[in-house]
């Protein structure tokens, strides 16, 4: 059964690899060939238990086993595996999934041999680098025109001498020798030690060492360009740090895309004193950088950490090797942590939480005995996430150092950096470039992961390790800074000259922390989390100049909203006589004003424009553009706000456009008033037991909700007998009024007949009685009919339908010619039950969901508007669409419930395009009524009866086996329509 489950549970793929860890048979041809090579290397396999095979005439011959050998008790290893699967995992399937994932991301023996061969070839080429004569550092005439220096030479003047010479050593560093290198995007790091006579002990000053490092890389590129053993060459920067350029090499031929070799130019061991790069010391002089003298030289901690980072990779590798040798599952634990980071887009770019940091974090947990050396990869990952979730490195940094007291203290690191994680040397903060917002995002993701992993009703494996989380589907609101060159004036206005020197002129990274701090102060309690995109590592040809700082994608910022306060139009500040009042006025500028409130307080306050729900939803946009314009000189034209761009799609109305939320609220309020009056009616033969709405407008999901209308009676004539309104012949046809369906259940009684025709007559009599009572007591215009009662109220028409709970059962009963009672389901009974029981229950349930999540209705309307535009309305019904959207709010893993219509709509599209309807049921746990046992039952029944079930199977607490909402539609052709995927692109 487990193997069958494993084969059926294929879902979302892993990043760009299209890794399928749940479907074992889907292995690429290359991987199959690699596995064959691996098997040839290992030789014939042996049985785990019992006697080994006997080789006779070159063939393996089976050995006859005795009865005792056949029925041996489990070994200690097998018992341990069984116990581990029972205690650590929800089921054995999860254990197998993680094992398959580790197999997919690990390197095969064939790939390792290819890497070793290429590294050996490059190393031999590097040993033949020619020696050149000494020249001025600024003289680059010796470089050919086809190779440029990968460095922004600003300022141009720099003291020092330089000459080219072969490296004194070439060493493999990083994850490959450690055994933690994973797919996709295989990168192997090679440290090339610059000869000591090329450098000078004072090269740490004024960018001399980074420039020599970049020029040395250019010399290596010029030498390697003539080698046929080298494929494509290009430059990049290590985690986007422009002070640490690297040379990327690819093997020639068909293996050019299988991996990348990264060359790092490093100083010789012990060449610089680490104490020179204390975070409080200065290594870039103001007079050199600006041409202006200064009596005070500010510290340059980021510049210092970039130079330190080149001095310590070998020591880091030695430390990690020593730690990993004591823990058998270290490499697998790091691999799982890398996959977790990759799916959240946290492992690449400037200030990322890289795989190296993940390795160091796991080493820290092992070294301080927070995890045991005997733990499995699953346990190591779980404990790593637990540490990240509950330890704030922005306030309480951690250190791996156990060295002398001369190293900087944690307090000194905290004064220079926002996030502190000190390496074993005690001198380098490995999180120097990470912002506090990025670490808060890591904390948030770790906390969410633990929450979902502990939930037995959530597929934790796919939620945590297989589902990508791009910002556009994670954040409720997203905005971008498009013209990054404007950040130069921002740095000038904020007086960030010292920070600009520290970042060597990179005004984007200089301004980013201050923009984040400004937005965090302004947004306050409106957001739970403020995130930003990580600037990707630039890549460019060796024959091109290094790209400018603004030659990168726009900076994106994500807001995870606090629904209770995000849409508030009032920003209430401190009292006018408070010391904080001046700070509040400085923050908001001219928008701040004194106001008296109903409680008598006179305080500073800011009031934003927002009359409709749509406008209130965009209050964060007004706030952000105002703050950026006031404090950072960033005009509104440079801010592209994506959070509310989809609101225009669902605007309705002729004169005043809105998103339909106000209209839906009016319909619900009118219905609530009618419901109360129906409950209080007296004089009916039977009492009313329930009044339930059965119309999408009553659950806020109608794309165009009914708009109250005031009739122009000049367009109508009066019918003589009933005095009903009849459209006039010479006037245009009046506006169609959509009736809002209401189901009114009457109490059970022995007086109800047991005949379907008689029941309908009784219901018709109730419609007449209800109309008379509503007209008598409340003066409503009513029009009874045999099947319903139309009530005109508040410019709306409510269609009341009386229901009897036993009527569907009566429709299923019939008498055979022999006089036997036969109970047989039929379409008429199903339709009546759907109309009078299932749909009203669904409406009331989704109405409650709207109260918990205010954007639920807007997401439904967007989804149904899109379905209608694609001509799918007949296949994906309104009820089905509402349930699909409801699943995004009830089972949001690995996300939080949508906080804006846009993010909910994008997740809806992703659900349609990625969910494996063939092999999995979609469980919509309305009102949280389903337990873990119910989930298991639904999945087992689904697998057993898959061929007879609908194409899209949706299970709810009241419908676990049939999927009544998708029983008739859609068809297989509609479900697999490629337009769903095209819309996402």
CSV table of N, CA and C in Angstrom, one decimal, residues 309-367:
chain,number,residue,atom,x,y,z
A,309,UNK,N,36.3,38.0,4.9
A,309,UNK,CA,35.7,36.8,4.3
A,309,UNK,C,36.6,36.1,3.3
A,310,UNK,N,37.6,36.8,2.7
A,310,UNK,CA,38.5,36.2,1.8
A,310,UNK,C,39.6,35.5,2.6
A,311,UNK,N,39.8,35.8,3.8
A,311,UNK,CA,41.0,35.2,4.6
A,311,UNK,C,40.6,33.9,5.3
A,312,UNK,N,39.3,33.6,5.4
A,312,UNK,CA,39.0,32.5,6.3
A,312,UNK,C,38.3,31.3,5.7
A,313,UNK,N,38.1,31.2,4.4
A,313,UNK,CA,37.4,30.0,3.8
A,313,UNK,C,38.0,28.7,4.1
A,314,UNK,N,39.4,28.6,4.2
A,314,UNK,CA,40.0,27.3,4.5
A,314,UNK,C,39.8,27.0,5.9
A,315,UNK,N,39.9,28.0,6.8
A,315,UNK,CA,39.6,27.7,8.2
A,315,UNK,C,38.2,27.2,8.5
A,316,UNK,N,37.3,27.8,7.7
A,316,UNK,CA,35.9,27.4,7.9
A,316,UNK,C,35.7,26.0,7.4
A,317,UNK,N,36.3,25.6,6.3
A,317,UNK,CA,36.2,24.2,5.8
A,317,UNK,C,36.8,23.2,6.8
A,318,UNK,N,37.9,23.6,7.4
A,318,UNK,CA,38.5,22.7,8.4
A,318,UNK,C,37.5,22.5,9.6
A,319,UNK,N,36.9,23.6,10.0
A,319,UNK,CA,36.0,23.6,11.2
A,319,UNK,C,34.8,22.7,10.8
A,320,UNK,N,34.2,22.9,9.7
A,320,UNK,CA,33.0,22.2,9.3
A,320,UNK,C,33.3,20.7,9.1
A,321,UNK,N,34.5,20.4,8.5
A,321,UNK,CA,34.9,19.0,8.3
A,321,UNK,C,35.0,18.3,9.7
A,322,UNK,N,35.6,19.0,10.6
A,322,UNK,CA,35.7,18.4,12.0
A,322,UNK,C,34.4,18.1,12.6
A,323,UNK,N,33.5,19.0,12.5
A,323,UNK,CA,32.1,18.9,13.1
A,323,UNK,C,31.4,17.8,12.3
A,324,UNK,N,31.4,17.8,11.0
A,324,UNK,CA,30.6,16.8,10.2
A,324,UNK,C,31.1,15.4,10.4
A,325,UNK,N,32.4,15.2,10.7
A,325,UNK,CA,32.9,13.9,10.9
A,325,UNK,C,32.4,13.2,12.2
A,326,UNK,N,31.8,14.0,13.1
A,326,UNK,CA,31.3,13.5,14.3
A,326,UNK,C,29.8,13.2,14.2
A,327,UNK,N,29.1,13.7,13.1
A,327,UNK,CA,27.7,13.5,13.0
A,327,UNK,C,27.4,12.9,11.6
A,328,UNK,N,26.9,11.7,11.6
A,328,UNK,CA,26.7,11.0,10.3
A,328,UNK,C,25.7,11.6,9.4
A,329,UNK,N,24.7,12.3,10.0
A,329,UNK,CA,23.6,12.9,9.2
A,329,UNK,C,23.9,14.3,8.9
A,330,UNK,N,25.1,14.9,9.1
A,330,UNK,CA,25.3,16.3,9.0
A,330,UNK,C,25.0,16.7,7.5
A,331,UNK,N,25.6,16.0,6.6
A,331,UNK,CA,25.5,16.4,5.2
A,331,UNK,C,24.0,16.4,4.7
A,332,UNK,N,23.3,15.4,5.2
A,332,UNK,CA,21.9,15.3,4.8
A,332,UNK,C,21.0,16.3,5.4
A,333,UNK,N,21.4,16.7,6.7
A,333,UNK,CA,20.6,17.8,7.4
A,333,UNK,C,20.9,19.1,6.7
A,334,UNK,N,22.1,19.4,6.3
A,334,UNK,CA,22.4,20.6,5.5
A,334,UNK,C,21.7,20.6,4.2
A,335,UNK,N,21.6,19.4,3.5
A,335,UNK,CA,20.9,19.4,2.2
A,335,UNK,C,19.4,19.7,2.4
A,336,UNK,N,18.8,19.2,3.4
A,336,UNK,CA,17.4,19.5,3.6
A,336,UNK,C,17.2,21.0,4.0
A,337,UNK,N,18.1,21.5,4.7
A,337,UNK,CA,18.0,23.0,5.1
A,337,UNK,C,18.2,23.8,3.9
A,338,UNK,N,19.1,23.4,2.9
A,338,UNK,CA,19.3,24.2,1.7
A,338,UNK,C,18.0,24.1,0.8
A,339,UNK,N,17.4,23.0,0.8
A,339,UNK,CA,16.1,22.9,0.0
A,339,UNK,C,15.1,23.8,0.6
A,340,UNK,N,14.9,23.8,1.9
A,340,UNK,CA,14.0,24.6,2.6
A,340,UNK,C,14.2,26.1,2.3
A,341,UNK,N,15.5,26.5,2.3
A,341,UNK,CA,15.8,27.9,2.0
A,341,UNK,C,15.6,28.2,0.6
A,342,UNK,N,15.9,27.3,-0.3
A,342,UNK,CA,15.7,27.6,-1.8
A,342,UNK,C,14.3,27.8,-2.1
A,343,UNK,N,13.4,27.0,-1.5
A,343,UNK,CA,12.0,27.2,-1.8
A,343,UNK,C,11.4,28.5,-1.4
A,344,UNK,N,12.1,29.1,-0.4
A,344,UNK,CA,11.6,30.4,0.1
A,344,UNK,C,12.4,31.6,-0.4
A,345,UNK,N,13.3,31.3,-1.4
A,345,UNK,CA,14.1,32.3,-2.1
A,345,UNK,C,14.9,33.1,-1.1
A,346,UNK,N,15.5,32.4,-0.1
A,346,UNK,CA,16.3,33.0,0.9
A,346,UNK,C,17.8,32.7,0.8
A,347,UNK,N,18.2,31.9,-0.1
A,347,UNK,CA,19.6,31.4,-0.2
A,347,UNK,C,20.4,32.0,-1.2
A,348,UNK,N,19.9,33.0,-2.0
A,348,UNK,CA,20.7,33.7,-3.0
A,348,UNK,C,20.5,35.1,-3.0
A,349,UNK,N,21.6,35.9,-3.3
A,349,UNK,CA,21.5,37.3,-3.4
A,349,UNK,C,22.2,38.0,-2.2
A,350,UNK,N,22.2,39.3,-2.3
A,350,UNK,CA,22.9,40.1,-1.3
A,350,UNK,C,22.2,39.9,0.1
A,351,UNK,N,23.0,39.6,1.1
A,351,UNK,CA,22.4,39.4,2.5
A,351,UNK,C,21.5,38.2,2.6
A,352,UNK,N,21.8,37.2,1.9
A,352,UNK,CA,20.9,36.0,1.9
A,352,UNK,C,21.3,35.1,3.1
A,353,UNK,N,20.5,34.2,3.4
A,353,UNK,CA,20.8,33.1,4.4
A,353,UNK,C,21.3,31.9,3.6
A,354,UNK,N,22.5,31.9,3.2
A,354,UNK,CA,23.1,31.0,2.3
A,354,UNK,C,23.2,29.6,2.8
A,355,UNK,N,23.6,28.7,1.9
A,355,UNK,CA,23.8,27.3,2.4
A,355,UNK,C,25.0,27.2,3.3
A,356,UNK,N,26.0,28.1,3.2
A,356,UNK,CA,27.1,28.2,4.1
A,356,UNK,C,26.7,28.6,5.5
A,357,UNK,N,25.8,29.6,5.6
A,357,UNK,CA,25.2,29.9,6.9
A,357,UNK,C,24.4,28.8,7.5
A,358,UNK,N,23.7,28.0,6.6
A,358,UNK,CA,23.0,26.9,7.1
A,358,UNK,C,23.9,25.8,7.7
A,359,UNK,N,25.0,25.6,7.0
A,359,UNK,CA,26.0,24.6,7.6
A,359,UNK,C,26.6,25.1,8.9
A,360,UNK,N,26.9,26.4,9.0
A,360,UNK,CA,27.5,27.0,10.2
A,360,UNK,C,26.5,26.9,11.3
A,361,UNK,N,25.2,27.1,11.0
A,361,UNK,CA,24.2,27.1,12.0
A,361,UNK,C,24.1,25.7,12.6
A,362,UNK,N,24.1,24.7,11.7
A,362,UNK,CA,24.0,23.3,12.2
A,362,UNK,C,25.3,22.9,13.0
A,363,UNK,N,26.4,23.4,12.6
A,363,UNK,CA,27.6,23.2,13.3
A,363,UNK,C,27.6,23.9,14.7
A,364,UNK,N,27.0,25.0,14.8
A,364,UNK,CA,26.8,25.7,16.1
A,364,UNK,C,25.9,24.9,17.0
A,365,UNK,N,24.8,24.4,16.5
A,365,UNK,CA,23.9,23.6,17.3
A,365,UNK,C,24.6,22.3,17.8
A,366,UNK,N,25.4,21.7,17.0
A,366,UNK,CA,26.2,20.5,17.4
A,366,UNK,C,27.3,20.8,18.4
A,367,UNK,N,27.9,21.9,18.2
A,367,UNK,CA,29.1,22.3,19.0
A,367,UNK,C,28.6,22.7,20.4
